[in-house]
Coordinates of C-alpha atoms in Angstrom, one line a residue:
M1 CA -20.8 17.8 -20.2
L2 CA -21.6 14.4 -19.4
R3 CA -24.0 12.8 -17.2
R4 CA -23.2 9.4 -16.5
S5 CA -24.0 8.3 -14.6
L6 CA -23.8 5.9 -14.2
L7 CA -22.4 4.7 -11.6
A8 CA -22.6 5.0 -7.5
L9 CA -25.4 1.9 -7.4
S10 CA -26.4 0.3 -4.2
L11 CA -33.5 -4.6 -3.4
A12 CA -41.7 -12.0 -0.6
L13 CA -45.1 -11.4 -1.0
A14 CA -46.8 -14.8 -1.5
V15 CA -48.4 -15.4 -4.9
P16 CA -52.1 -16.5 -4.6
A17 CA -52.1 -20.2 -5.2
L18 CA -54.6 -22.2 -7.3
G19 CA -56.5 -24.9 -5.3
C20 CA -56.7 -28.4 -6.5
G21 CA -60.5 -28.1 -7.1
G22 CA -60.1 -25.1 -9.3
S23 CA -61.0 -22.5 -6.7
V24 CA -58.7 -19.6 -6.0
T25 CA -57.6 -18.8 -2.5
S26 CA -58.5 -15.3 -1.5
E27 CA -55.8 -12.9 -0.5
P28 CA -55.7 -11.9 3.1
P29 CA -57.1 -8.4 3.8
Q30 CA -54.5 -5.6 3.8
T31 CA -53.5 -4.1 7.2
A32 CA -51.6 -1.0 8.0
D33 CA -48.4 -3.0 7.9
T34 CA -49.1 -4.7 4.5
A35 CA -50.9 -1.9 2.6
T36 CA -48.8 -0.5 -0.2
T37 CA -48.9 2.9 -1.9
K38 CA -47.1 4.7 -4.6
A39 CA -45.4 8.0 -3.7
P40 CA -42.2 9.9 -4.6
V41 CA -39.1 8.6 -3.0
A42 CA -35.8 10.4 -2.2
V43 CA -37.0 13.6 -3.8
N44 CA -34.1 15.7 -2.5
A45 CA -31.4 13.2 -3.8
H46 CA -28.9 13.8 -6.5
G47 CA -27.4 11.8 -9.4
P48 CA -28.1 8.0 -9.6
V49 CA -29.8 8.0 -6.2
K50 CA -32.4 10.5 -7.6
L51 CA -33.0 8.4 -10.7
F52 CA -33.6 5.3 -8.6
G53 CA -35.8 7.3 -6.3
E54 CA -37.9 8.4 -9.3
A55 CA -38.2 4.7 -10.3
L56 CA -39.1 3.6 -6.8
G57 CA -41.9 6.2 -6.8
D58 CA -43.6 3.9 -9.4
V59 CA -43.4 0.8 -7.2
P60 CA -46.1 0.1 -4.5
L61 CA -44.3 0.1 -1.1
T62 CA -45.4 -0.6 2.4
A63 CA -44.8 2.1 5.0
A64 CA -42.0 0.1 6.5
Q65 CA -40.3 -0.4 3.2
R66 CA -40.6 3.3 2.4
A67 CA -39.0 4.2 5.7
Q68 CA -36.1 1.8 5.0
I69 CA -35.5 3.1 1.5
E70 CA -35.7 6.7 2.6
Q71 CA -33.0 5.9 5.1
L72 CA -30.9 4.3 2.4
A73 CA -31.2 7.5 0.3
T74 CA -30.4 9.7 3.3
D75 CA -27.3 7.7 4.0
A76 CA -26.3 7.9 0.3
E77 CA -26.6 11.6 0.3
S78 CA -24.3 11.9 3.3
R79 CA -21.9 9.4 1.8
H80 CA -21.7 11.5 -1.4
A81 CA -21.4 14.9 0.3
D82 CA -17.6 14.9 -0.1
A83 CA -17.9 14.1 -3.8
R84 CA -20.4 16.9 -4.3
A85 CA -18.2 19.4 -2.6
A86 CA -15.1 18.2 -4.6
R87 CA -17.1 18.4 -7.8
K88 CA -18.2 22.0 -7.0
D89 CA -14.6 22.9 -6.1
L90 CA -13.4 21.5 -9.5
M91 CA -16.1 23.4 -11.4
T92 CA -15.3 26.7 -9.6
V93 CA -11.6 26.5 -10.5
L94 CA -12.5 25.5 -14.1
A95 CA -15.0 28.4 -14.3
T96 CA -12.2 30.8 -13.3
Q97 CA -10.0 29.4 -16.1
V98 CA -12.8 29.6 -18.6
Q99 CA -13.4 33.3 -17.8
A100 CA -9.6 33.9 -18.2
G101 CA -9.7 32.2 -21.5
Q102 CA -7.0 29.6 -20.7
I103 CA -7.4 26.0 -19.5
D104 CA -4.6 24.7 -17.2
R105 CA -5.1 21.0 -16.8
A106 CA -2.2 20.7 -14.4
A107 CA -3.8 23.2 -12.0
L108 CA -7.1 21.2 -12.3
Q109 CA -5.5 17.8 -11.6
P110 CA -5.5 18.2 -7.7
K111 CA -9.2 18.9 -7.9
I112 CA -9.9 15.9 -10.1
D113 CA -7.8 13.8 -7.7
A114 CA -9.9 15.0 -4.7
L115 CA -13.1 14.1 -6.5
T116 CA -11.7 10.7 -7.4
A117 CA -10.7 10.0 -3.7
A118 CA -14.2 11.0 -2.5
M119 CA -15.9 8.8 -5.0
Q120 CA -13.6 5.9 -4.2
K121 CA -14.5 6.3 -0.5
A122 CA -18.2 6.2 -1.3
Q123 CA -18.2 3.2 -3.6
P124 CA -18.2 0.3 -1.0
G125 CA -21.2 1.8 0.8
D126 CA -23.0 2.4 -2.5
R127 CA -22.6 -1.3 -3.5
A128 CA -23.8 -2.5 0.0
A129 CA -26.8 -0.2 -0.2
F130 CA -27.9 -1.6 -3.5
E131 CA -27.8 -5.1 -2.0
Q132 CA -29.9 -3.8 0.9
L133 CA -32.4 -2.4 -1.5
H134 CA -32.7 -5.8 -3.2
A135 CA -33.4 -7.4 0.2
I136 CA -36.1 -4.8 1.1
L137 CA -38.1 -5.4 -2.1
D138 CA -40.0 -8.6 -2.9
S139 CA -39.8 -10.4 -6.2
Q140 CA -42.7 -8.5 -7.8
Q141 CA -41.5 -5.1 -6.6
R142 CA -38.0 -5.8 -7.9
T143 CA -39.4 -6.5 -11.4
E144 CA -41.5 -3.3 -11.2
F145 CA -38.5 -1.4 -10.1
V146 CA -36.3 -2.6 -12.9
D147 CA -39.0 -1.8 -15.4
A148 CA -39.4 1.7 -13.9
V149 CA -35.6 2.3 -14.1
K150 CA -35.6 1.4 -17.8
A151 CA -38.5 3.7 -18.4
H152 CA -36.9 6.6 -16.5
V153 CA -33.6 6.1 -18.2
G154 CA -35.3 6.2 -21.5
A155 CA -37.1 9.4 -20.6
H156 CA -33.8 11.0 -19.4
K157 CA -32.1 10.0 -22.6
G158 CA -34.9 11.8 -24.5
E159 CA -34.4 14.9 -22.3
M160 CA -30.7 14.8 -22.8
H161 CA -31.1 14.6 -26.5
D162 CA -33.4 17.6 -26.5
K163 CA -31.1 19.4 -24.1
H164 CA -27.8 18.4 -25.7
P165 CA -24.9 20.4 -24.1
M166 CA -24.2 21.9 -27.5
K167 CA -27.8 23.2 -27.7
Q168 CA -27.8 24.4 -24.2
W169 CA -24.5 26.3 -24.7
A170 CA -25.7 27.8 -27.9
A171 CA -28.8 29.1 -26.1
D172 CA -27.0 30.3 -22.9
L173 CA -24.2 31.9 -24.8
Q174 CA -26.2 33.0 -27.8
L175 CA -23.7 31.4 -30.1
S176 CA -23.8 32.4 -33.8
D177 CA -24.2 29.7 -36.4
D178 CA -20.6 30.2 -37.3
Q179 CA -19.5 29.7 -33.7
T180 CA -21.6 26.6 -33.3
A181 CA -20.2 25.1 -36.5
Q182 CA -16.6 25.8 -35.4
I183 CA -17.1 24.3 -32.0
K184 CA -18.8 21.2 -33.5
S185 CA -15.9 20.8 -35.9
A186 CA -13.3 21.0 -33.1
I187 CA -15.2 18.5 -31.0
M188 CA -15.5 16.0 -33.8
D189 CA -11.8 16.3 -34.5
R190 CA -11.0 15.5 -30.9
I191 CA -13.5 12.5 -30.9
H192 CA -11.9 11.1 -34.1
A193 CA -8.4 11.5 -32.7
A194 CA -9.4 9.7 -29.5
A195 CA -10.9 6.9 -31.4
A196 CA -7.9 6.5 -33.6
S197 CA -5.6 6.4 -30.6
G198 CA -7.9 3.9 -28.7
A199 CA -8.5 6.4 -25.9
A200 CA -12.2 6.9 -26.6
H201 CA -14.5 6.1 -23.6
D202 CA -16.4 2.8 -24.1
W203 CA -19.9 3.9 -23.3
S204 CA -21.3 0.7 -24.7
Q205 CA -19.5 -1.4 -22.2
A206 CA -20.9 0.6 -19.3
K207 CA -24.3 0.3 -20.8
H208 CA -24.1 -3.5 -21.1
Q209 CA -22.7 -3.8 -17.5
G210 CA -25.7 -1.8 -16.2
Q211 CA -28.2 -3.9 -18.1
A212 CA -26.6 -7.1 -16.8
M213 CA -26.7 -5.8 -13.2
M214 CA -30.4 -4.8 -13.5
A215 CA -31.3 -8.2 -14.9
A216 CA -29.5 -9.9 -12.0
F217 CA -31.3 -7.6 -9.6
E218 CA -34.6 -9.2 -10.5
Q219 CA -33.4 -12.6 -9.3
D220 CA -33.7 -13.9 -5.8
R221 CA -30.0 -13.9 -5.2
F222 CA -28.1 -10.7 -5.8
V223 CA -24.5 -10.2 -4.7
M224 CA -22.7 -7.2 -6.2
N225 CA -19.3 -8.9 -6.3
E226 CA -20.9 -11.8 -8.4
V227 CA -22.6 -9.4 -10.8
A228 CA -20.3 -6.4 -11.3
P229 CA -16.7 -5.9 -10.0
P230 CA -16.0 -2.6 -8.3
R231 CA -15.4 0.3 -10.8
D232 CA -12.0 1.6 -11.5
V233 CA -13.0 5.1 -10.3
Q234 CA -9.7 6.7 -11.0
A235 CA -9.7 5.6 -14.6
Q236 CA -13.4 6.4 -15.1
V237 CA -13.2 9.9 -13.7
A238 CA -10.0 10.6 -15.6
K239 CA -11.6 9.6 -18.9
I240 CA -14.8 11.6 -18.3
A241 CA -12.9 14.6 -17.1
D242 CA -10.7 14.5 -20.2
H243 CA -13.8 14.4 -22.4
M244 CA -15.4 17.3 -20.6
L245 CA -12.2 19.4 -20.6
G246 CA -11.8 18.6 -24.3
F247 CA -15.3 20.0 -24.9
V248 CA -14.4 23.2 -23.1
E249 CA -11.0 23.5 -24.8
A250 CA -12.7 23.2 -28.2
A251 CA -15.2 25.9 -27.4
L252 CA -13.0 28.4 -25.6
P253 CA -11.1 29.9 -28.6
V254 CA -14.4 30.6 -30.3
L255 CA -16.1 32.5 -27.5
T256 CA -16.1 36.2 -26.9
P257 CA -15.0 37.6 -23.5
Q258 CA -18.6 38.2 -22.5
Q259 CA -19.5 34.6 -23.6
R260 CA -16.7 33.3 -21.4
V261 CA -18.1 35.1 -18.4
I262 CA -21.5 33.6 -19.0
A263 CA -20.0 30.1 -19.6
A264 CA -18.1 30.4 -16.3
Q265 CA -21.3 31.4 -14.4
K266 CA -23.2 28.4 -15.9
L267 CA -20.4 26.0 -14.8
V268 CA -20.8 27.1 -11.2
E269 CA -24.6 27.2 -11.3
H270 CA -24.9 23.7 -12.7
A271 CA -22.0 22.1 -10.8
D272 CA -24.4 19.6 -9.0
S273 CA -25.8 18.4 -12.3
I274 CA -22.4 17.7 -13.9
E275 CA -21.7 14.0 -13.2
L276 CA -18.2 12.7 -13.4
Q277 CA -19.1 9.1 -12.6

């Protein structure tokens, strides 16, 4: 299953000047209002908000900035509550089908539609929140934030490579080598067929858009509509859901009844960590 994430996404201290005579003006002493500290941010958040919270934990913030950002995170969690509920509902129905040994995409479609609607509803607020975050941070903090995001994304990629869904399934379901080989073969057949038909999801495009947005975030002017158009949420969810269901459909015929029970349990247990965005 895929974590994408990537995408619900919603940041002026004076630089000491050199005097004409070669002396350096001293910085004013820090006060309670200007003192900055590093500390975890949005620790209870989910998805992209959690990733950005982890990155902001590496950025020195004033108490006032921290309070503003925590409020942004709280608002985002509330804004995404319907999407989390819809995703859990989808995974619960999918888990029932997995346990029964038969995937019915038509029966899942209303659940996918509900998730799409919830994500579409949240998108304008997410975009406005990212502009607010830009306004809260100063130039140096924005640069540090972007650098921290890159570092955390890299770390998450490493974790995802080590915890590839195929590896996790093999461990959770105690797949035999033969089962693993059959599932891999079925998945690769689907990937090649999608590529041949032009239906493959363009992950590279999403990556480039994300990189461009983060580069723009470092600048003094940052307007989401100038940097990145609103996502086509319906198309994005449809493609990622199709990819996820294709993975399940490839694995299902190979699993024993007991393995299907375990797979269904894991789908429900990890519903919050399965990102369809």
